[in-house]
PDB file of C-alpha atoms and ligand atoms in Angstrom:
ATOM      1  CA  MET A 699      28.385 -11.630  18.885  1.00  0.00           C
ATOM      2  CA  SER A 700      28.379  -7.742  19.541  1.00  0.00           C
ATOM      3  CA  MET A 701      24.972  -5.589  19.145  1.00  0.00           C
ATOM      4  CA  THR A 702      24.897  -3.971  15.801  1.00  0.00           C
ATOM      5  CA  PHE A 703      21.798  -1.365  14.665  1.00  0.00           C
ATOM      6  CA  SER A 704      20.784  -0.916  10.903  1.00  0.00           C
ATOM      7  CA  GLY A 705      18.752   2.187  12.814  1.00  0.00           C
ATOM      8  CA  GLN A 706      19.926   5.295  13.839  1.00  0.00           C
ATOM      9  CA  VAL A 707      17.822   7.022  16.072  1.00  0.00           C
ATOM     10  CA  ALA A 708      15.371   5.501  19.795  1.00  0.00           C
ATOM     11  CA  LEU A 709      12.977   7.035  21.281  1.00  0.00           C
ATOM     12  CA  VAL A 710      12.948   6.340  25.033  1.00  0.00           C
ATOM     13  CA  THR A 711       9.380   6.514  27.204  1.00  0.00           C
ATOM     14  CA  GLY A 712       9.782   7.125  31.585  1.00  0.00           C
ATOM     15  CA  ALA A 713      13.433   7.856  30.166  1.00  0.00           C
ATOM     16  CA  ALA A 714      13.815  10.750  33.604  1.00  0.00           C
ATOM     17  CA  ALA A 715      14.359   8.181  35.634  1.00  0.00           C
ATOM     18  CA  GLY A 716      15.483   4.028  36.732  1.00  0.00           C
ATOM     19  CA  ILE A 717      15.277   1.670  33.465  1.00  0.00           C
ATOM     20  CA  GLY A 718      14.014   4.367  31.059  1.00  0.00           C
ATOM     21  CA  ARG A 719      16.728   6.199  32.220  1.00  0.00           C
ATOM     22  CA  ALA A 720      20.015   3.382  31.800  1.00  0.00           C
ATOM     23  CA  THR A 721      18.035   2.864  29.108  1.00  0.00           C
ATOM     24  CA  ALA A 722      18.578   5.948  27.015  1.00  0.00           C
ATOM     25  CA  LEU A 723      21.933   6.150  28.524  1.00  0.00           C
ATOM     26  CA  ALA A 724      22.768   2.521  27.086  1.00  0.00           C
ATOM     27  CA  PHE A 725      21.042   3.288  23.383  1.00  0.00           C
ATOM     28  CA  ALA A 726      23.567   6.640  23.516  1.00  0.00           C
ATOM     29  CA  ALA A 727      26.440   4.593  24.292  1.00  0.00           C
ATOM     30  CA  GLU A 728      25.989   2.177  21.274  1.00  0.00           C
ATOM     31  CA  GLY A 729      26.187   5.567  19.203  1.00  0.00           C
ATOM     32  CA  LEU A 730      22.467   6.087  18.490  1.00  0.00           C
ATOM     33  CA  LYS A 731      20.256   9.384  18.354  1.00  0.00           C
ATOM     34  CA  VAL A 732      17.980   9.628  21.500  1.00  0.00           C
ATOM     35  CA  ALA A 733      14.876  11.264  21.661  1.00  0.00           C
ATOM     36  CA  VAL A 734      14.532  10.927  25.977  1.00  0.00           C
ATOM     37  CA  ALA A 735      10.602  11.443  26.924  1.00  0.00           C
ATOM     38  CA  ASP A 736       9.156  11.868  29.949  1.00  0.00           C
ATOM     39  CA  PHE A 737       6.177  14.403  32.077  1.00  0.00           C
ATOM     40  CA  ASP A 738       9.690  15.168  34.524  1.00  0.00           C
ATOM     41  CA  ALA A 739      10.915  17.898  32.239  1.00  0.00           C
ATOM     42  CA  ALA A 740      14.118  17.820  35.322  1.00  0.00           C
ATOM     43  CA  GLY A 741      14.799  14.318  35.281  1.00  0.00           C
ATOM     44  CA  GLY A 742      14.791  14.341  31.594  1.00  0.00           C
ATOM     45  CA  GLU A 743      16.707  17.305  31.479  1.00  0.00           C
ATOM     46  CA  ALA A 744      19.560  15.571  33.790  1.00  0.00           C
ATOM     47  CA  THR A 745      19.496  12.340  31.885  1.00  0.00           C
ATOM     48  CA  VAL A 746      20.150  14.249  28.259  1.00  0.00           C
ATOM     49  CA  GLU A 747      22.982  15.366  30.219  1.00  0.00           C
ATOM     50  CA  GLN A 748      24.685  13.113  31.540  1.00  0.00           C
ATOM     51  CA  ILE A 749      24.053  11.613  28.009  1.00  0.00           C
ATOM     52  CA  ARG A 750      26.070  14.538  26.452  1.00  0.00           C
ATOM     53  CA  ALA A 751      28.789  14.337  29.318  1.00  0.00           C
ATOM     54  CA  GLY A 752      29.724  11.320  27.593  1.00  0.00           C
ATOM     55  CA  GLY A 753      29.143  12.539  24.126  1.00  0.00           C
ATOM     56  CA  GLY A 754      26.257  11.037  23.020  1.00  0.00           C
ATOM     57  CA  GLU A 755      23.475  12.552  21.321  1.00  0.00           C
ATOM     58  CA  ALA A 756      20.266  13.457  22.560  1.00  0.00           C
ATOM     59  CA  THR A 757      16.739  15.777  23.365  1.00  0.00           C
ATOM     60  CA  PHE A 758      14.229  16.025  25.753  1.00  0.00           C
ATOM     61  CA  ILE A 759      10.993  15.934  24.721  1.00  0.00           C
ATOM     62  CA  ARG A 760       8.245  16.639  27.598  1.00  0.00           C
ATOM     63  CA  CYS A 761       4.984  14.326  27.012  1.00  0.00           C
ATOM     64  CA  ASP A 762       2.584  12.727  29.280  1.00  0.00           C
ATOM     65  CA  VAL A 763       2.069   9.644  27.893  1.00  0.00           C
ATOM     66  CA  THR A 764      -2.121   9.314  28.889  1.00  0.00           C
ATOM     67  CA  LYS A 765      -2.754  12.508  26.544  1.00  0.00           C
ATOM     68  CA  GLU A 766      -3.110  11.570  23.002  1.00  0.00           C
ATOM     69  CA  ALA A 767      -2.294  14.975  21.600  1.00  0.00           C
ATOM     70  CA  GLU A 768       0.745  14.741  23.722  1.00  0.00           C
ATOM     71  CA  VAL A 769       2.180  11.402  22.187  1.00  0.00           C
ATOM     72  CA  LYS A 770       0.875  12.784  18.568  1.00  0.00           C
ATOM     73  CA  ALA A 771       3.428  15.628  19.295  1.00  0.00           C
ATOM     74  CA  LEU A 772       5.976  13.651  20.745  1.00  0.00           C
ATOM     75  CA  MET A 773       6.081  11.727  17.576  1.00  0.00           C
ATOM     76  CA  GLU A 774       6.395  14.769  15.304  1.00  0.00           C
ATOM     77  CA  ARG A 775       8.666  16.003  17.551  1.00  0.00           C
ATOM     78  CA  VAL A 776      10.934  13.240  17.041  1.00  0.00           C
ATOM     79  CA  ILE A 777      10.517  13.732  13.415  1.00  0.00           C
ATOM     80  CA  ALA A 778      11.191  17.491  13.245  1.00  0.00           C
ATOM     81  CA  ALA A 779      14.694  16.650  15.793  1.00  0.00           C
ATOM     82  CA  TYR A 780      16.267  13.495  13.819  1.00  0.00           C
ATOM     83  CA  GLY A 781      14.158  13.123  10.482  1.00  0.00           C
ATOM     84  CA  ARG A 782      12.951   9.746  11.475  1.00  0.00           C
ATOM     85  CA  LEU A 783      12.546   6.521  14.424  1.00  0.00           C
ATOM     86  CA  ASP A 784      13.851   3.317  14.355  1.00  0.00           C
ATOM     87  CA  TYR A 785      13.416   2.011  18.042  1.00  0.00           C
ATOM     88  CA  ALA A 786      10.703   2.490  20.909  1.00  0.00           C
ATOM     89  CA  PHE A 787      10.514   2.028  24.243  1.00  0.00           C
ATOM     90  CA  ASN A 788       7.388   2.412  25.571  1.00  0.00           C
ATOM     91  CA  ASN A 789       8.427   2.383  29.454  1.00  0.00           C
ATOM     92  CA  ALA A 790       6.969   4.979  31.122  1.00  0.00           C
ATOM     93  CA  GLY A 791       4.970   2.965  34.196  1.00  0.00           C
ATOM     94  CA  ILE A 792       3.321   3.818  37.623  1.00  0.00           C
ATOM     95  CA  GLU A 793       2.926   1.366  40.572  1.00  0.00           C
ATOM     96  CA  ILE A 794       0.690   3.300  42.948  1.00  0.00           C
ATOM     97  CA  GLU A 795      -1.570   0.288  44.893  1.00  0.00           C
ATOM     98  CA  LYS A 796      -0.623  -1.054  48.221  1.00  0.00           C
ATOM     99  CA  GLY A 797      -3.458  -3.454  49.249  1.00  0.00           C
ATOM    100  CA  LYS A 798      -5.184  -6.503  48.181  1.00  0.00           C
ATOM    101  CA  LEU A 799      -8.299  -5.909  45.488  1.00  0.00           C
ATOM    102  CA  THR A 800     -10.893  -5.204  47.882  1.00  0.00           C
ATOM    103  CA  GLU A 801      -9.068  -1.765  48.942  1.00  0.00           C
ATOM    104  CA  GLY A 802      -8.601  -0.534  45.386  1.00  0.00           C
ATOM    105  CA  SER A 803     -10.099   2.994  44.346  1.00  0.00           C
ATOM    106  CA  GLU A 804     -11.316   3.663  41.110  1.00  0.00           C
ATOM    107  CA  ALA A 805      -9.039   6.962  40.892  1.00  0.00           C
ATOM    108  CA  GLU A 806      -6.199   3.772  41.285  1.00  0.00           C
ATOM    109  CA  PHE A 807      -7.003   1.769  38.798  1.00  0.00           C
ATOM    110  CA  ASP A 808      -7.913   5.001  36.150  1.00  0.00           C
ATOM    111  CA  ALA A 809      -4.500   6.366  37.058  1.00  0.00           C
ATOM    112  CA  ILE A 810      -2.623   2.918  36.451  1.00  0.00           C
ATOM    113  CA  MET A 811      -4.214   1.380  33.560  1.00  0.00           C
ATOM    114  CA  GLY A 812      -4.177   5.433  32.137  1.00  0.00           C
ATOM    115  CA  VAL A 813      -0.341   5.545  32.470  1.00  0.00           C
ATOM    116  CA  ASN A 814       0.727   1.985  32.107  1.00  0.00           C
ATOM    117  CA  VAL A 815      -1.638   0.583  29.102  1.00  0.00           C
ATOM    118  CA  LYS A 816      -3.035   3.531  27.028  1.00  0.00           C
ATOM    119  CA  GLY A 817      -0.108   5.222  27.636  1.00  0.00           C
ATOM    120  CA  VAL A 818       1.793   2.114  25.775  1.00  0.00           C
ATOM    121  CA  TRP A 819      -1.259   2.061  23.306  1.00  0.00           C
ATOM    122  CA  LEU A 820      -0.861   6.024  22.305  1.00  0.00           C
ATOM    123  CA  CYS A 821       2.282   5.513  21.818  1.00  0.00           C
ATOM    124  CA  MET A 822       2.307   2.662  19.625  1.00  0.00           C
ATOM    125  CA  LYS A 823      -0.794   4.208  17.551  1.00  0.00           C
ATOM    126  CA  HIS A 824       1.499   6.957  16.559  1.00  0.00           C
ATOM    127  CA  GLN A 825       5.074   5.362  16.256  1.00  0.00           C
ATOM    128  CA  ILE A 826       3.841   2.443  13.973  1.00  0.00           C
ATOM    129  CA  PRO A 827       2.862   4.561  11.109  1.00  0.00           C
ATOM    130  CA  LEU A 828       6.166   6.075  10.887  1.00  0.00           C
ATOM    131  CA  LEU A 829       7.931   2.776  11.490  1.00  0.00           C
ATOM    132  CA  LEU A 830       5.549   1.534   8.051  1.00  0.00           C
ATOM    133  CA  ALA A 831       6.368   5.282   6.250  1.00  0.00           C
ATOM    134  CA  GLN A 832      10.042   4.322   6.768  1.00  0.00           C
ATOM    135  CA  GLY A 833       9.698   0.222   5.985  1.00  0.00           C
ATOM    136  CA  GLY A 834      10.704  -0.955   9.651  1.00  0.00           C
ATOM    137  CA  GLY A 835      11.797  -0.714  12.819  1.00  0.00           C
ATOM    138  CA  ALA A 836      11.631  -2.366  16.304  1.00  0.00           C
ATOM    139  CA  ILE A 837       9.201  -1.757  19.091  1.00  0.00           C
ATOM    140  CA  VAL A 838       9.964  -2.760  23.190  1.00  0.00           C
ATOM    141  CA  ASN A 839       7.180  -2.127  25.708  1.00  0.00           C
ATOM    142  CA  THR A 840       7.539  -2.339  29.677  1.00  0.00           C
ATOM    143  CA  ALA A 841       5.760  -5.175  30.984  1.00  0.00           C
ATOM    144  CA  SER A 842       6.548  -6.684  34.038  1.00  0.00           C
ATOM    145  CA  VAL A 843       6.655 -10.446  35.941  1.00  0.00           C
ATOM    146  CA  ALA A 844       3.679  -9.487  37.033  1.00  0.00           C
ATOM    147  CA  GLY A 845       2.239  -9.704  33.255  1.00  0.00           C
ATOM    148  CA  LEU A 846       2.841 -13.038  33.447  1.00  0.00           C
ATOM    149  CA  GLY A 847       1.812 -14.683  36.503  1.00  0.00           C
ATOM    150  CA  ALA A 848       0.031 -13.405  39.645  1.00  0.00           C
ATOM    151  CA  ALA A 849       1.354  -9.810  41.698  1.00  0.00           C
ATOM    152  CA  PRO A 850      -1.098 -10.737  44.954  1.00  0.00           C
ATOM    153  CA  LYS A 851      -1.849  -6.699  46.827  1.00  0.00           C
ATOM    154  CA  MET A 852      -1.163  -5.606  43.327  1.00  0.00           C
ATOM    155  CA  SER A 853      -3.561  -6.785  41.033  1.00  0.00           C
ATOM    156  CA  ILE A 854      -4.639  -3.484  39.119  1.00  0.00           C
ATOM    157  CA  TYR A 855      -1.017  -3.364  38.308  1.00  0.00           C
ATOM    158  CA  ALA A 856      -0.450  -7.272  37.181  1.00  0.00           C
ATOM    159  CA  ALA A 857      -3.924  -6.531  35.052  1.00  0.00           C
ATOM    160  CA  SER A 858      -2.151  -3.692  33.283  1.00  0.00           C
ATOM    161  CA  LYS A 859       0.998  -5.687  32.528  1.00  0.00           C
ATOM    162  CA  HIS A 860      -0.743  -8.638  31.199  1.00  0.00           C
ATOM    163  CA  ALA A 861      -2.680  -5.868  29.132  1.00  0.00           C
ATOM    164  CA  VAL A 862       1.071  -4.419  27.898  1.00  0.00           C
ATOM    165  CA  ILE A 863       1.508  -8.128  26.993  1.00  0.00           C
ATOM    166  CA  GLY A 864      -1.699  -8.430  25.278  1.00  0.00           C
ATOM    167  CA  LEU A 865      -1.213  -5.373  23.047  1.00  0.00           C
ATOM    168  CA  THR A 866       2.180  -6.429  22.259  1.00  0.00           C
ATOM    169  CA  LYS A 867       1.589  -9.747  20.676  1.00  0.00           C
ATOM    170  CA  SER A 868      -1.277  -8.381  18.650  1.00  0.00           C
ATOM    171  CA  ALA A 869       1.085  -5.648  17.393  1.00  0.00           C
ATOM    172  CA  ALA A 870       3.084  -7.931  16.950  1.00  0.00           C
ATOM    173  CA  ILE A 871       0.944 -10.622  14.570  1.00  0.00           C
ATOM    174  CA  GLU A 872      -0.520  -7.442  13.273  1.00  0.00           C
ATOM    175  CA  TYR A 873       3.165  -5.887  11.802  1.00  0.00           C
ATOM    176  CA  ALA A 874       5.095  -8.869  11.436  1.00  0.00           C
ATOM    177  CA  LYS A 875       4.832  -8.806   7.725  1.00  0.00           C
ATOM    178  CA  LYS A 876       5.726  -4.900   7.765  1.00  0.00           C
ATOM    179  CA  LYS A 877       9.658  -5.501   9.335  1.00  0.00           C
ATOM    180  CA  ILE A 878       8.185  -4.215  12.627  1.00  0.00           C
ATOM    181  CA  ARG A 879       8.943  -6.196  15.413  1.00  0.00           C
ATOM    182  CA  VAL A 880       7.080  -5.576  18.736  1.00  0.00           C
ATOM    183  CA  ASN A 881       8.441  -7.469  22.109  1.00  0.00           C
ATOM    184  CA  ALA A 882       7.638  -6.524  25.713  1.00  0.00           C
ATOM    185  CA  VAL A 883      10.657  -6.956  28.225  1.00  0.00           C
ATOM    186  CA  CYS A 884       8.838  -8.205  31.949  1.00  0.00           C
ATOM    187  CA  PRO A 885      11.464  -7.361  34.336  1.00  0.00           C
ATOM    188  CA  ALA A 886      11.359  -8.493  38.038  1.00  0.00           C
ATOM    189  CA  VAL A 887      12.115  -6.240  40.878  1.00  0.00           C
ATOM    190  CA  ILE A 888      14.370  -3.940  39.745  1.00  0.00           C
ATOM    191  CA  ASP A 889      16.900  -1.054  42.321  1.00  0.00           C
ATOM    192  CA  THR A 890      14.943   2.013  41.002  1.00  0.00           C
ATOM    193  CA  ASP A 891      12.915   4.516  42.696  1.00  0.00           C
ATOM    194  CA  MET A 892       9.975   2.693  42.436  1.00  0.00           C
ATOM    195  CA  PHE A 893      11.669  -0.446  44.266  1.00  0.00           C
ATOM    196  CA  ARG A 894      12.590   1.683  46.630  1.00  0.00           C
ATOM    197  CA  ARG A 895       9.328   3.621  47.541  1.00  0.00           C
ATOM    198  CA  ALA A 896       7.370  -0.383  47.598  1.00  0.00           C
ATOM    199  CA  TYR A 897      10.250  -1.742  49.551  1.00  0.00           C
ATOM    200  CA  GLN A 898      13.108  -0.158  51.030  1.00  0.00           C
ATOM    201  CA  ALA A 899      11.367   1.669  53.592  1.00  0.00           C
ATOM    202  CA  ASP A 900      10.969  -1.757  55.313  1.00  0.00           C
ATOM    203  CA  PRO A 901      14.582  -4.049  55.904  1.00  0.00           C
ATOM    204  CA  LYS A 902      12.360  -7.184  55.863  1.00  0.00           C
ATOM    205  CA  LYS A 903      10.788  -6.073  52.930  1.00  0.00           C
ATOM    206  CA  ALA A 904      13.757  -5.659  51.379  1.00  0.00           C
ATOM    207  CA  GLU A 905      15.357  -8.738  52.033  1.00  0.00           C
ATOM    208  CA  PHE A 906      12.106 -10.546  50.818  1.00  0.00           C
ATOM    209  CA  ALA A 907      12.664  -8.618  47.607  1.00  0.00           C
ATOM    210  CA  ALA A 908      16.226 -10.373  47.264  1.00  0.00           C
ATOM    211  CA  ALA A 909      15.048 -13.718  48.379  1.00  0.00           C
ATOM    212  CA  MET A 910      12.005 -13.707  45.345  1.00  0.00           C
ATOM    213  CA  HIS A 911      14.792 -13.775  42.819  1.00  0.00           C
ATOM    214  CA  PRO A 912      17.264 -17.154  42.841  1.00  0.00           C
ATOM    215  CA  VAL A 913      20.233 -15.451  41.873  1.00  0.00           C
ATOM    216  CA  GLY A 914      19.675 -13.544  45.658  1.00  0.00           C
ATOM    217  CA  ARG A 915      19.259 -10.275  44.696  1.00  0.00           C
ATOM    218  CA  VAL A 916      16.979  -7.372  42.977  1.00  0.00           C
ATOM    219  CA  GLY A 917      18.044  -6.800  39.536  1.00  0.00           C
ATOM    220  CA  LYS A 918      19.860  -3.461  37.712  1.00  0.00           C
ATOM    221  CA  VAL A 919      18.707  -1.245  35.653  1.00  0.00           C
ATOM    222  CA  GLU A 920      21.267  -1.874  33.541  1.00  0.00           C
ATOM    223  CA  GLU A 921      20.307  -5.149  32.876  1.00  0.00           C
ATOM    224  CA  ILE A 922      16.897  -4.526  31.934  1.00  0.00           C
ATOM    225  CA  ALA A 923      18.559  -1.923  29.404  1.00  0.00           C
ATOM    226  CA  ALA A 924      20.622  -4.757  27.951  1.00  0.00           C
ATOM    227  CA  ALA A 925      17.383  -6.823  27.357  1.00  0.00           C
ATOM    228  CA  VAL A 926      15.861  -3.894  25.857  1.00  0.00           C
ATOM    229  CA  LEU A 927      18.955  -3.088  23.297  1.00  0.00           C
ATOM    230  CA  TYR A 928      19.135  -6.599  22.349  1.00  0.00           C
ATOM    231  CA  LEU A 929      15.403  -7.077  21.087  1.00  0.00           C
ATOM    232  CA  CYS A 930      16.195  -3.962  19.327  1.00  0.00           C
ATOM    233  CA  CYS A 931      19.566  -4.816  17.527  1.00  0.00           C
ATOM    234  CA  ASP A 932      19.813  -6.500  14.483  1.00  0.00           C
ATOM    235  CA  GLY A 933      20.578 -10.269  15.785  1.00  0.00           C
ATOM    236  CA  ALA A 934      17.139 -10.432  17.295  1.00  0.00           C
ATOM    237  CA  SER A 935      15.373 -10.290  13.653  1.00  0.00           C
ATOM    238  CA  PHE A 936      13.364 -13.121  14.287  1.00  0.00           C
ATOM    239  CA  THR A 937      12.399 -12.271  17.828  1.00  0.00           C
ATOM    240  CA  THR A 938       8.840 -10.636  17.779  1.00  0.00           C
ATOM    241  CA  GLY A 939       5.796 -11.064  19.972  1.00  0.00           C
ATOM    242  CA  GLN A 940       7.525 -12.253  23.042  1.00  0.00           C
ATOM    243  CA  ALA A 941       7.000 -11.413  26.599  1.00  0.00           C
ATOM    244  CA  LEU A 942      11.088 -12.027  28.119  1.00  0.00           C
ATOM    245  CA  ALA A 943      11.516 -12.382  31.938  1.00  0.00           C
ATOM    246  CA  VAL A 944      14.761 -10.505  32.962  1.00  0.00           C
ATOM    247  CA  ASP A 945      13.859 -11.820  36.503  1.00  0.00           C
ATOM    248  CA  GLY A 946      16.887 -13.360  38.264  1.00  0.00           C
ATOM    249  CA  GLY A 947      15.408 -16.991  37.694  1.00  0.00           C
ATOM    250  CA  SER A 948      11.734 -15.657  39.211  1.00  0.00           C
ATOM    251  CA  THR A 949       9.459 -17.240  37.071  1.00  0.00           C
ATOM    252  CA  ALA A 950      11.582 -20.714  36.271  1.00  0.00           C
ATOM    253  CA  ILE A 951      10.637 -21.771  39.747  1.00  0.00           C
TER     254      ILE A 951
HETATM  255  P1  NAD B1666      10.395   4.966  38.088  1.00  0.00           P
HETATM  256  O1  NAD B1666       9.276   5.563  38.262  1.00  0.00           O
HETATM  257  O2  NAD B1666      11.816   4.824  38.479  1.00  0.00           O
HETATM  258  O3  NAD B1666      10.411   5.527  36.240  1.00  0.00           O
HETATM  259  C1  NAD B1666       9.129   5.867  36.023  1.00  0.00           C
HETATM  260  C2  NAD B1666       9.310   6.849  34.882  1.00  0.00           C
HETATM  261  O4  NAD B1666       8.222   7.047  34.378  1.00  0.00           O
HETATM  262  C3  NAD B1666       9.471   8.152  35.452  1.00  0.00           C
HETATM  263  O5  NAD B1666      10.167   9.142  35.127  1.00  0.00           O
HETATM  264  C4  NAD B1666       8.013   9.285  35.471  1.00  0.00           C
HETATM  265  O6  NAD B1666       8.468  10.731  35.579  1.00  0.00           O
HETATM  266  C5  NAD B1666       7.466   8.700  34.362  1.00  0.00           C
HETATM  267  N1  NAD B1666       6.247   8.638  33.782  1.00  0.00           N
HETATM  268  C6  NAD B1666       5.411   8.319  35.344  1.00  0.00           C
HETATM  269  N2  NAD B1666       4.198   8.511  34.518  1.00  0.00           N
HETATM  270  C7  NAD B1666       4.203   8.888  33.268  1.00  0.00           C
HETATM  271  C8  NAD B1666       3.556   9.838  32.536  1.00  0.00           C
HETATM  272  N3  NAD B1666       1.743   9.945  32.605  1.00  0.00           N
HETATM  273  N4  NAD B1666       4.085  10.116  31.613  1.00  0.00           N
HETATM  274  C9  NAD B1666       5.470  10.309  30.761  1.00  0.00           C
HETATM  275  N5  NAD B1666       6.557   9.370  31.645  1.00  0.00           N
HETATM  276  C10 NAD B1666       5.769   9.223  32.911  1.00  0.00           C
HETATM  277  O7  NAD B1666      10.227   3.500  37.698  1.00  0.00           O
HETATM  278  P2  NAD B1666      11.047   2.170  36.819  1.00  0.00           P
HETATM  279  O8  NAD B1666      11.159   1.430  38.199  1.00  0.00           O
HETATM  280  O9  NAD B1666      11.922   2.683  35.952  1.00  0.00           O
HETATM  281  O10 NAD B1666       9.938   1.974  36.000  1.00  0.00           O
HETATM  282  C11 NAD B1666       9.853   1.826  34.916  1.00  0.00           C
HETATM  283  C12 NAD B1666       9.024   0.548  33.850  1.00  0.00           C
HETATM  284  O11 NAD B1666       9.476  -0.601  34.263  1.00  0.00           O
HETATM  285  C13 NAD B1666       7.673   0.794  34.687  1.00  0.00           C
HETATM  286  O12 NAD B1666       6.834   0.228  33.383  1.00  0.00           O
HETATM  287  C14 NAD B1666       7.432  -0.078  35.760  1.00  0.00           C
HETATM  288  O13 NAD B1666       6.185  -1.005  35.568  1.00  0.00           O
HETATM  289  C15 NAD B1666       8.643  -1.097  34.927  1.00  0.00           C
HETATM  290  N6  NAD B1666       8.711  -2.182  35.805  1.00  0.00           N
HETATM  291  C16 NAD B1666       9.661  -1.802  37.731  1.00  0.00           C
HETATM  292  C17 NAD B1666      10.065  -2.702  37.800  1.00  0.00           C
HETATM  293  C18 NAD B1666      11.085  -2.786  39.254  1.00  0.00           C
HETATM  294  O14 NAD B1666      10.891  -3.210  39.986  1.00  0.00           O
HETATM  295  N7  NAD B1666      11.257  -1.411  39.225  1.00  0.00           N
HETATM  296  C19 NAD B1666       9.910  -4.155  37.334  1.00  0.00           C
HETATM  297  C20 NAD B1666       8.902  -4.461  36.457  1.00  0.00           C
HETATM  298  C21 NAD B1666       7.999  -3.618  35.978  1.00  0.00           C
END
């Protein structure tokens, strides 16, 4: 079965790089119009250029997902640009911790929770009324395998991603009868700037990261994009409230 999309417009946050950029490109390749949101304007514009170079349609909208006024304005600009919103991929996230739980700072806690949890909540808060008004849609939030189990030396990050799954499941049930599906994607280690910052400086860490996955390698951004598109497509019409691990088998061990 090929993926079909009844909707026409997708919004991706954190789309200036990594998983978000790859997913924005994948939506565009399926013929959807894409709102590319990020607080990194240069990276966001570069994503739009790549989409347009491939013959697709996209608009960059600058937004810091931790600020409610900016998130509200983002949704207004999506509607101004494209008249509707069918799919939202709430993906902007950060990982800045490097130590054990007792070594974390209050500033780190607030920063990680601000982007990863409050950002996802604010996005859904301002997307759901648009989807309700149109009679449905699909939302995918980026959690992590760190949202499904322990993540030593990344406890704040793990807590933030468990919270994303809690938000996802609760929203899925609240809006299940309104034709709004809400799922989360849970990547293991994926080759992005975030991964390179955390692992690649030290070759031993990079080797360890590959070995954590039964398939023997870290994941590719396109492999997460494919899962997100599946969760949005018409074929996933009976799938809601799920936290889908895309992890090279790592959570199956
Ligand atoms: P990345 O750092 O390459 O991209 C993250 C993007 O989010 C960047 O473009 C950044 O500018 C944007 N962003 C950060 N804070 C923002 C804010 N306040 N407002 C708007 N945009 C903001 O990272 P990535 O690896 O592509 O990560 C994407 C998502 O995937 C994150 O939620 C991350 O936690 C999750 N994730 C990544 C991995 C991995 O191994 N790379 C694994 C599991 C989950």
